[in-house]
mmCIF file of C-alpha atoms and ligand atoms in Angstrom:
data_model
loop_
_atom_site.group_PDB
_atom_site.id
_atom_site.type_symbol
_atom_site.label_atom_id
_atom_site.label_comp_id
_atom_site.label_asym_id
_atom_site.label_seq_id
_atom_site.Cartn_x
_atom_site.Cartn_y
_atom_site.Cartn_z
ATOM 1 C CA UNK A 1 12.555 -9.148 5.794
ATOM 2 C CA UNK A 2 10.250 -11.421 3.698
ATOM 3 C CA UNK A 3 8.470 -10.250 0.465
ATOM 4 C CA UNK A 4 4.569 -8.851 1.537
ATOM 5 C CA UNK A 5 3.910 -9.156 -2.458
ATOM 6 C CA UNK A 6 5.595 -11.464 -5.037
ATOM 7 C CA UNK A 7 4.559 -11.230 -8.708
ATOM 8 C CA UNK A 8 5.995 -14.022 -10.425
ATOM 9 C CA UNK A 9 6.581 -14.583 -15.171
ATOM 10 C CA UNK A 10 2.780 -12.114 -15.607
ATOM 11 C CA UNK A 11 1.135 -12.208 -18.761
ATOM 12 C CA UNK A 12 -1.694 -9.655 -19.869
ATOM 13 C CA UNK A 13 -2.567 -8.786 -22.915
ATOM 14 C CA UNK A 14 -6.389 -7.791 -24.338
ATOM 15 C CA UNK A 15 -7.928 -8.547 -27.197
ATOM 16 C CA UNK A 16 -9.932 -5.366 -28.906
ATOM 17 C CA UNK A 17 -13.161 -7.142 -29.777
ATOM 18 C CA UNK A 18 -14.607 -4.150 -31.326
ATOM 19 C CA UNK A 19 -11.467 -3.732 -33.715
ATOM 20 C CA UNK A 20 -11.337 -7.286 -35.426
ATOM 21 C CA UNK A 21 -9.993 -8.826 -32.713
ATOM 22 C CA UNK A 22 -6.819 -7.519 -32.474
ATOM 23 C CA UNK A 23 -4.568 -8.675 -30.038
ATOM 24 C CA UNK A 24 -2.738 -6.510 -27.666
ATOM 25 C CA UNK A 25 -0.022 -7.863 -25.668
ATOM 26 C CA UNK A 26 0.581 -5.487 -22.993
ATOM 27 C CA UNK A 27 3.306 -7.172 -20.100
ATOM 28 C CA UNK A 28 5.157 -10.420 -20.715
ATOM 29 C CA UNK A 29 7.033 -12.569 -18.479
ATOM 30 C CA UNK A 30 6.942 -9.536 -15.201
ATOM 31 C CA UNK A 31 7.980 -10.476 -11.753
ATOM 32 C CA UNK A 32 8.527 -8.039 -9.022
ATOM 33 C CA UNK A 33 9.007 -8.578 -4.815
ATOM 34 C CA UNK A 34 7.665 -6.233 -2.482
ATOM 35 C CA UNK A 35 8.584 -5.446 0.871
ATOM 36 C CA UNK A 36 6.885 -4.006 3.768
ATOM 37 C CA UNK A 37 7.867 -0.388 4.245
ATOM 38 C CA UNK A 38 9.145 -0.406 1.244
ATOM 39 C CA UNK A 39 8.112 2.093 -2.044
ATOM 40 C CA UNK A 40 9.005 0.854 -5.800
ATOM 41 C CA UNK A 41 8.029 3.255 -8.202
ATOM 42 C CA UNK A 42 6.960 1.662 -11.736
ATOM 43 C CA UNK A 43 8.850 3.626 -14.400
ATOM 44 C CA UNK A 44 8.213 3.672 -18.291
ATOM 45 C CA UNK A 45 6.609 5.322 -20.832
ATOM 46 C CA UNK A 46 3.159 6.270 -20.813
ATOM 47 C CA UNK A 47 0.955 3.275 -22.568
ATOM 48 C CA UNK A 48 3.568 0.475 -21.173
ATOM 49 C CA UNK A 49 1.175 -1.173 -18.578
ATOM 50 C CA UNK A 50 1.892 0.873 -15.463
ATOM 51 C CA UNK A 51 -1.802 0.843 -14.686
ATOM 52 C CA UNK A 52 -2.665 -1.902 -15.951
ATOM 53 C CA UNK A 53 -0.284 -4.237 -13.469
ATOM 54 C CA UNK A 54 -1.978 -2.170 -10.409
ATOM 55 C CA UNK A 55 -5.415 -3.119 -11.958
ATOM 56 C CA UNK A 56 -3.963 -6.801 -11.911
ATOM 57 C CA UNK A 57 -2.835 -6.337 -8.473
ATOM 58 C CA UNK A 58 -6.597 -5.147 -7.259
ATOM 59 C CA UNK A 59 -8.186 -7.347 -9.237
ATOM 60 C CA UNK A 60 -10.159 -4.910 -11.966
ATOM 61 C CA UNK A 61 -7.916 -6.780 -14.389
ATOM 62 C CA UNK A 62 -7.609 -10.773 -14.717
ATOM 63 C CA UNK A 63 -3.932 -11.956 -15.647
ATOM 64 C CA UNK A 64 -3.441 -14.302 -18.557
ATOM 65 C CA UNK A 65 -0.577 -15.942 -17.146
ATOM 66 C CA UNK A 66 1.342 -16.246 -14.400
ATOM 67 C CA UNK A 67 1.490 -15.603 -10.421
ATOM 68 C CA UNK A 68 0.193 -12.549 -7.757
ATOM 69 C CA UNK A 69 0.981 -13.855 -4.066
ATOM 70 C CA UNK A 70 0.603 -12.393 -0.910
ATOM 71 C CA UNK A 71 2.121 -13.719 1.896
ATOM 72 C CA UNK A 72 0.488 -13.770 5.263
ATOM 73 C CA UNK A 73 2.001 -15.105 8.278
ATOM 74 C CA UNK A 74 -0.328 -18.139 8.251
ATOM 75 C CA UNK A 75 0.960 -18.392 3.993
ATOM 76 C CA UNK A 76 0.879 -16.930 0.906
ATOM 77 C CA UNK A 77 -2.770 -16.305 -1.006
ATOM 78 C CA UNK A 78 -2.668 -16.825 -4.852
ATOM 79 C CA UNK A 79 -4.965 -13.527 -6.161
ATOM 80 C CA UNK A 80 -4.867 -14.412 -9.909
ATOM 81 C CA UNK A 81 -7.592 -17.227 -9.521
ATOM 82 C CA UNK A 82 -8.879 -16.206 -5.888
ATOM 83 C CA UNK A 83 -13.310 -15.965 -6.139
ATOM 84 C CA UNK A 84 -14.865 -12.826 -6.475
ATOM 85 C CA UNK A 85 -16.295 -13.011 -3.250
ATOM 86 C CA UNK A 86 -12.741 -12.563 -1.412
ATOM 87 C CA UNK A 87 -11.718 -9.363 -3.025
ATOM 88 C CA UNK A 88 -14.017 -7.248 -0.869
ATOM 89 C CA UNK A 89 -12.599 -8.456 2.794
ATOM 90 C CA UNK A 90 -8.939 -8.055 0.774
ATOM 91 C CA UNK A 91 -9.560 -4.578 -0.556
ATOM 92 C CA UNK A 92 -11.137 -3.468 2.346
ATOM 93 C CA UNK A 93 -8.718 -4.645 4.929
ATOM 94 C CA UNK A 94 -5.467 -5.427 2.677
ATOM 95 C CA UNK A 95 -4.824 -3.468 -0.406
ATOM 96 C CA UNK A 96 -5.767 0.191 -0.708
ATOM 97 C CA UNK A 97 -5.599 2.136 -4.101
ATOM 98 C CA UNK A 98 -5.013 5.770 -5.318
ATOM 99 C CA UNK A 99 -7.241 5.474 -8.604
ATOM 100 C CA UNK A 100 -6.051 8.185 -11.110
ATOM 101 C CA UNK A 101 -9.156 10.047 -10.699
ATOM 102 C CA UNK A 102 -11.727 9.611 -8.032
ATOM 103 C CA UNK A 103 -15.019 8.208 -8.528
ATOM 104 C CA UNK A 104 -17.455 10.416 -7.835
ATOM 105 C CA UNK A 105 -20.869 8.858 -5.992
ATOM 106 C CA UNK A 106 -23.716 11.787 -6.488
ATOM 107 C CA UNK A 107 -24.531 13.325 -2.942
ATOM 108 C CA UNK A 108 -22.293 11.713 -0.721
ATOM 109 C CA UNK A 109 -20.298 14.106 0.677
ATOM 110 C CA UNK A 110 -16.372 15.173 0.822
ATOM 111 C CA UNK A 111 -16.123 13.994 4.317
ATOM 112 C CA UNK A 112 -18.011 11.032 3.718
ATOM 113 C CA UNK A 113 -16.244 9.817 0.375
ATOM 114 C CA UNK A 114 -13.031 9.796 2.897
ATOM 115 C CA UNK A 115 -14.539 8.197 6.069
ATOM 116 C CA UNK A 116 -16.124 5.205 3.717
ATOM 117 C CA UNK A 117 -12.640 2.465 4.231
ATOM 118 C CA UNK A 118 -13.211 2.877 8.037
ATOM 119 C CA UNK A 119 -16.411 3.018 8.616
ATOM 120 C CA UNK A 120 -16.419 -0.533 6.066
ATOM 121 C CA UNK A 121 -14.696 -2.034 9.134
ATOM 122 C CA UNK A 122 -17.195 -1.548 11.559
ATOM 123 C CA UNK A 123 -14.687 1.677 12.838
ATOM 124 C CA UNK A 124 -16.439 4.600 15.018
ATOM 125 C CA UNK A 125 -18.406 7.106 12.663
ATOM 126 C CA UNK A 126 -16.663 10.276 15.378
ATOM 127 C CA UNK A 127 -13.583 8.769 14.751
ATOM 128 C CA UNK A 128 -13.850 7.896 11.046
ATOM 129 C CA UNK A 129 -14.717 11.591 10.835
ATOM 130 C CA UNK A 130 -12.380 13.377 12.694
ATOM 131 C CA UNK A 131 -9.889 11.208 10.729
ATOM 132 C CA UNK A 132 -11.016 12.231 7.696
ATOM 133 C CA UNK A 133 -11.461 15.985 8.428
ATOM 134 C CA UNK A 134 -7.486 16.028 10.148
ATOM 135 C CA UNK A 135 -6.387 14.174 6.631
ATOM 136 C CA UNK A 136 -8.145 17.075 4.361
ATOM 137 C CA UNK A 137 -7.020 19.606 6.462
ATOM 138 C CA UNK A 138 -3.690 18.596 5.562
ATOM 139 C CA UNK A 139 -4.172 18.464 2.132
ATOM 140 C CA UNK A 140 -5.514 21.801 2.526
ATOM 141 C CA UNK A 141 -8.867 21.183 1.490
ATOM 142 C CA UNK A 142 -11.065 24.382 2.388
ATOM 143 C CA UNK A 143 -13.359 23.121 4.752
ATOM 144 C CA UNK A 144 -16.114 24.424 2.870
ATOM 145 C CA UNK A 145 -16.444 22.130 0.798
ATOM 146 C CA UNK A 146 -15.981 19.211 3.427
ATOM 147 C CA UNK A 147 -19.674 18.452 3.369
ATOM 148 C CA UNK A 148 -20.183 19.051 -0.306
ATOM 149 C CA UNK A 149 -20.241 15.634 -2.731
ATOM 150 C CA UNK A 150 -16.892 15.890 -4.747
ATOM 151 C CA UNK A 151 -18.476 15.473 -8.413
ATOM 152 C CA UNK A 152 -17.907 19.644 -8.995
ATOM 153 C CA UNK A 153 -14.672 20.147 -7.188
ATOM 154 C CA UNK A 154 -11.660 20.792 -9.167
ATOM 155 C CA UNK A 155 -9.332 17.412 -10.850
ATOM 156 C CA UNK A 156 -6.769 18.457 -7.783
ATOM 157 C CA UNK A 157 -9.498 18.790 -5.437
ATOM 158 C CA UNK A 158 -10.707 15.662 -6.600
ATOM 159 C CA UNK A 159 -7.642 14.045 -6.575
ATOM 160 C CA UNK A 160 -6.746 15.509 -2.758
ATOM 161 C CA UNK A 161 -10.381 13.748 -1.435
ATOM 162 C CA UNK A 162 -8.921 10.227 -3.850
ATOM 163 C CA UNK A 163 -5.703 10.300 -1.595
ATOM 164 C CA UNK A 164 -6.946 10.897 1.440
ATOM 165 C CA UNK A 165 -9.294 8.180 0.714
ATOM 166 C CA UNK A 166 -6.490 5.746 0.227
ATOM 167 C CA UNK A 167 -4.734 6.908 3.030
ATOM 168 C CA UNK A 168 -7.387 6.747 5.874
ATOM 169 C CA UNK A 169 -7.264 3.090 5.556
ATOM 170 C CA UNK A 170 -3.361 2.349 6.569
ATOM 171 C CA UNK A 171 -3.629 -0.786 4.362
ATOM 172 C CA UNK A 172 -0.526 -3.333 4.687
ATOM 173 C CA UNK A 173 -0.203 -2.412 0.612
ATOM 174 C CA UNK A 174 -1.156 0.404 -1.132
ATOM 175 C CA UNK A 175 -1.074 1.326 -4.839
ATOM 176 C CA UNK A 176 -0.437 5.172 -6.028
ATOM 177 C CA UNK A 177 -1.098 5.693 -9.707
ATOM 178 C CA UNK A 178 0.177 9.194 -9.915
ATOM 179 C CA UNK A 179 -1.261 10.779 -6.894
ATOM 180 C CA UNK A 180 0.446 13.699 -7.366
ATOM 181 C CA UNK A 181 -0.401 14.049 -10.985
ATOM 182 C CA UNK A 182 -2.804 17.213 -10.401
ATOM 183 C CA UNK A 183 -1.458 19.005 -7.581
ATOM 184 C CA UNK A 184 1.069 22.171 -6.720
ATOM 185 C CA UNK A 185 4.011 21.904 -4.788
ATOM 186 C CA UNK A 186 2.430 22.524 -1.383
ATOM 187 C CA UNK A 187 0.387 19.401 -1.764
ATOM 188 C CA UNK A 188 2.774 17.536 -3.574
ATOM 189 C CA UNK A 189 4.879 17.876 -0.565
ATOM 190 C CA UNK A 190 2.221 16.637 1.979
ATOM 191 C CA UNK A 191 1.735 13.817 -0.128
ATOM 192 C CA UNK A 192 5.332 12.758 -0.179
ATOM 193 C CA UNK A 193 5.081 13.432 3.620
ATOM 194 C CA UNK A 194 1.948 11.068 3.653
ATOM 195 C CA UNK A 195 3.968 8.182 2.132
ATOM 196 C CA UNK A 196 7.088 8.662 4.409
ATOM 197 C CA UNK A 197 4.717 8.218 7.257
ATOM 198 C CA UNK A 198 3.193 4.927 5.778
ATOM 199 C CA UNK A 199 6.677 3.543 5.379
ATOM 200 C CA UNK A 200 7.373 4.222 9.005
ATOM 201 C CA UNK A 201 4.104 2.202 10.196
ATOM 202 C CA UNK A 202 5.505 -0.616 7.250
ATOM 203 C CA UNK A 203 2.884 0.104 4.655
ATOM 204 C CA UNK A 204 4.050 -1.772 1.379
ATOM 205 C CA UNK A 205 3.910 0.659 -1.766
ATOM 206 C CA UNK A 206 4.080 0.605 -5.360
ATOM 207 C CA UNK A 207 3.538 3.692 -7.032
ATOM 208 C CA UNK A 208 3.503 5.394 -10.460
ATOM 209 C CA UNK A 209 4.648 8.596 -10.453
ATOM 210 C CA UNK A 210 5.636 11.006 -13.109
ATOM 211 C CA UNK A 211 7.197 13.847 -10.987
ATOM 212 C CA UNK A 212 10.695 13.262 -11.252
ATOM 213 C CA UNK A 213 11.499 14.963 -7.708
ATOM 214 C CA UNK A 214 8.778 13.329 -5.889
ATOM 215 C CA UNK A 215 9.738 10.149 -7.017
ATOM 216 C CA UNK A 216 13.275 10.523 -5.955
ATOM 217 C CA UNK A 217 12.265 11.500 -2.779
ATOM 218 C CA UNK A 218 10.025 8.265 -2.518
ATOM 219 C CA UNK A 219 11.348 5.797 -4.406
ATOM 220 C CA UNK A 220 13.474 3.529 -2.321
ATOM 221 C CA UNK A 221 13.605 1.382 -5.869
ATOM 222 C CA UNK A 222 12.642 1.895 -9.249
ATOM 223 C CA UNK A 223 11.076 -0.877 -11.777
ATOM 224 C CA UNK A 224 11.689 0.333 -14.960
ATOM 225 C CA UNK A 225 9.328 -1.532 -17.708
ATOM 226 C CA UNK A 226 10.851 -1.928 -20.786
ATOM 227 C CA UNK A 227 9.578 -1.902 -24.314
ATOM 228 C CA UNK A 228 11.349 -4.978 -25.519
ATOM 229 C CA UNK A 229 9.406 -7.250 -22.317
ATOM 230 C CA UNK A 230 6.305 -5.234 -22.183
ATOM 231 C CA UNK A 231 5.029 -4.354 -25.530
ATOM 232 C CA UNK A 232 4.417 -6.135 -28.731
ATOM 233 C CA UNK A 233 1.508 -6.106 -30.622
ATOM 234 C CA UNK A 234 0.291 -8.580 -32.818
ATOM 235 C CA UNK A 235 -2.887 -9.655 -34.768
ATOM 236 C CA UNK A 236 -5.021 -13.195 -33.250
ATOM 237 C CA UNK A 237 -8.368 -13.120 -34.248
ATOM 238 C CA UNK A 238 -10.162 -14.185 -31.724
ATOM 239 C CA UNK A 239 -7.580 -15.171 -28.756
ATOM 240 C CA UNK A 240 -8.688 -15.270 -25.322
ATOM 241 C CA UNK A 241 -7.306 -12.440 -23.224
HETATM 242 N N1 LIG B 301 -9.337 -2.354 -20.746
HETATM 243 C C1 LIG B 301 -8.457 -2.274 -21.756
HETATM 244 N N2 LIG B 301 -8.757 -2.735 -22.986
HETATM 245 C C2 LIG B 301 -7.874 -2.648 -24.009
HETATM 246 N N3 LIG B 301 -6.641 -2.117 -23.903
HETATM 247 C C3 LIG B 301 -6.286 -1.642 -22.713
HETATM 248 C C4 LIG B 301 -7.159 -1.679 -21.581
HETATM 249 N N4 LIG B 301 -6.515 -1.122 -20.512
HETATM 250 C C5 LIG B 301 -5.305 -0.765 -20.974
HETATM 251 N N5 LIG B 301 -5.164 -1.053 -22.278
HETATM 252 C C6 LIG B 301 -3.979 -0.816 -23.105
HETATM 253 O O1 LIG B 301 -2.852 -1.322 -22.417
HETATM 254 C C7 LIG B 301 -1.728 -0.484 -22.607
HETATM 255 C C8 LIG B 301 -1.176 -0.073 -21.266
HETATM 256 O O2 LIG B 301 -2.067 0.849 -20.657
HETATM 257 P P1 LIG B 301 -1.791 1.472 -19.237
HETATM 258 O O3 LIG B 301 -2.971 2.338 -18.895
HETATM 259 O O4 LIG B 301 -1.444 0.386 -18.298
HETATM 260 O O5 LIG B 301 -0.508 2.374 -19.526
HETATM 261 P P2 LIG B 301 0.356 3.282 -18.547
HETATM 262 O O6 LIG B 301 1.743 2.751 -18.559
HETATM 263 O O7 LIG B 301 -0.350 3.391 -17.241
HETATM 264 O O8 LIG B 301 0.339 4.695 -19.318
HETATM 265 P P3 LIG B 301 0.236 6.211 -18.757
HETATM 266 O O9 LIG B 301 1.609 6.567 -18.266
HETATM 267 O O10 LIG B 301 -0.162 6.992 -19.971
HETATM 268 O O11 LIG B 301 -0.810 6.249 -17.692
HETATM 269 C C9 LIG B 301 -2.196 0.675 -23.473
HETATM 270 O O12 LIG B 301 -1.795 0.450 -24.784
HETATM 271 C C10 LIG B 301 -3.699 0.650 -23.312
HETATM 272 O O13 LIG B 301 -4.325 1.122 -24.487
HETATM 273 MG MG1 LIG B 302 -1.363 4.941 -16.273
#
């Protein structure tokens, strides 16, 4: 099967305005292919860039170099210079994201937080709903706080309203940057059940996650990002990042 995702030689690096201009090089020279139905989990230590490519990949971050394609079956869309206009009919219908925490939007509601992707896409409000009540169920959310806006809930509350949120969607790709970071075992499993089941309908993943045993039992490859191509810093005063 053909590549959903190709990332072809990426550069990022940032330069620290605020700290003489200091010059951060954070990924040099990645490329990675994708496949539909298909999980790679991003390995590496913590401060390598594992965020920082899905940023790239959504679009919060601009790449200093290099290629992001995906490939539709009328052809491939470049995303590293694509208009800001475009990312909202992408994200909304394309690529779905597990944030590491979940923005919190004062008084809008549990329930409401989830239903948000479909109702974006014109989807029925019962529907949308009952959706989004069947997906916190499992995630064994106490109903109780369904209609109650998330900013007070717990980090794995929080993080249990994020996922479902990225779930509800069924995106072609989705991007997990350690879902599982703040829950127990019970929901832990559900969420590795929740990927499983986007595999089967041919979701495309790539995922950070820390949890050795979850990731084993998601990972169907592993991109480990090395120190010697993904780190180096060094000292331009005033480079473009
Ligand atoms: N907006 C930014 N401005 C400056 N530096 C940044 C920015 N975002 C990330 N960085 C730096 O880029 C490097 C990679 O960060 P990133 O968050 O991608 O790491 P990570 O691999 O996800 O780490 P962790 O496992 O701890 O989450 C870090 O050194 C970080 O300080
Ligand atoms: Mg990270």
């Amino acid at each position: 099967m053909n590549a959903l995702l190709t990332v072809e030689n990426l550069h990022k690096g940032f330069v620290l305005h605020g700290q003489g201009g200091t010059a951060l090089e954070v990924m040099h020279d990645l490329s990675l292919e994708l496949r539909a139905g298909e999980c790679l989990v991003l390995a590496g230590r913590s401060g390598i860039g594992k965020s920082t490519l899905l940023k790239m990949l959504y679009g919060n971050y601009l790449a200093r170099r290099g290629s992001i394609r995906l490939h539709f079956s009328d052809g491939p869309l470049e995303l590293t210079d694509l208009p800001a206009h475009a990312w909202h009919p992408l994200r909304r219908d394309v690529i779905g994201y597990v944030s590491q925490f979940l923005r919190v939007v004062p008084r809008v509601s549990a329930v409401e937080v989830v239903m948000e992707p479909l109702l974006a896409r014109g989807a029925d409000a019962w529907d949308a709903r009952t959706k989004a009540e069947t997906l916190l169920s499992r995630l064994n959310l106490p109903e109780r706080l369904w209609q109650l806006p998330p900013g007070t809930f717990s980090g794995g509350e929080q993080q249990r309203v994020n996922i479902a949120r990225g779930f509800i969607g069924e995106h072609p790709l989705l991007l997990l940057d350690e879902p599982t970071a703040s829950l127990d075992a019970a929901n832990r499993a559900e969420v590795v059940a929740l990927i499983h089941e986007a595999k089967a309908r041919g979701t495309a993943m790539l995922g950070i996650f820390h949890d050795e045993d979850v990731r084993s039992q998601v990972a169907d490859r592993l991109l480990p990002l090395d120190d010697h191509l993904m780190a180096k810093t060094t000292h331009f005063p005033g480079q473009p990042s």
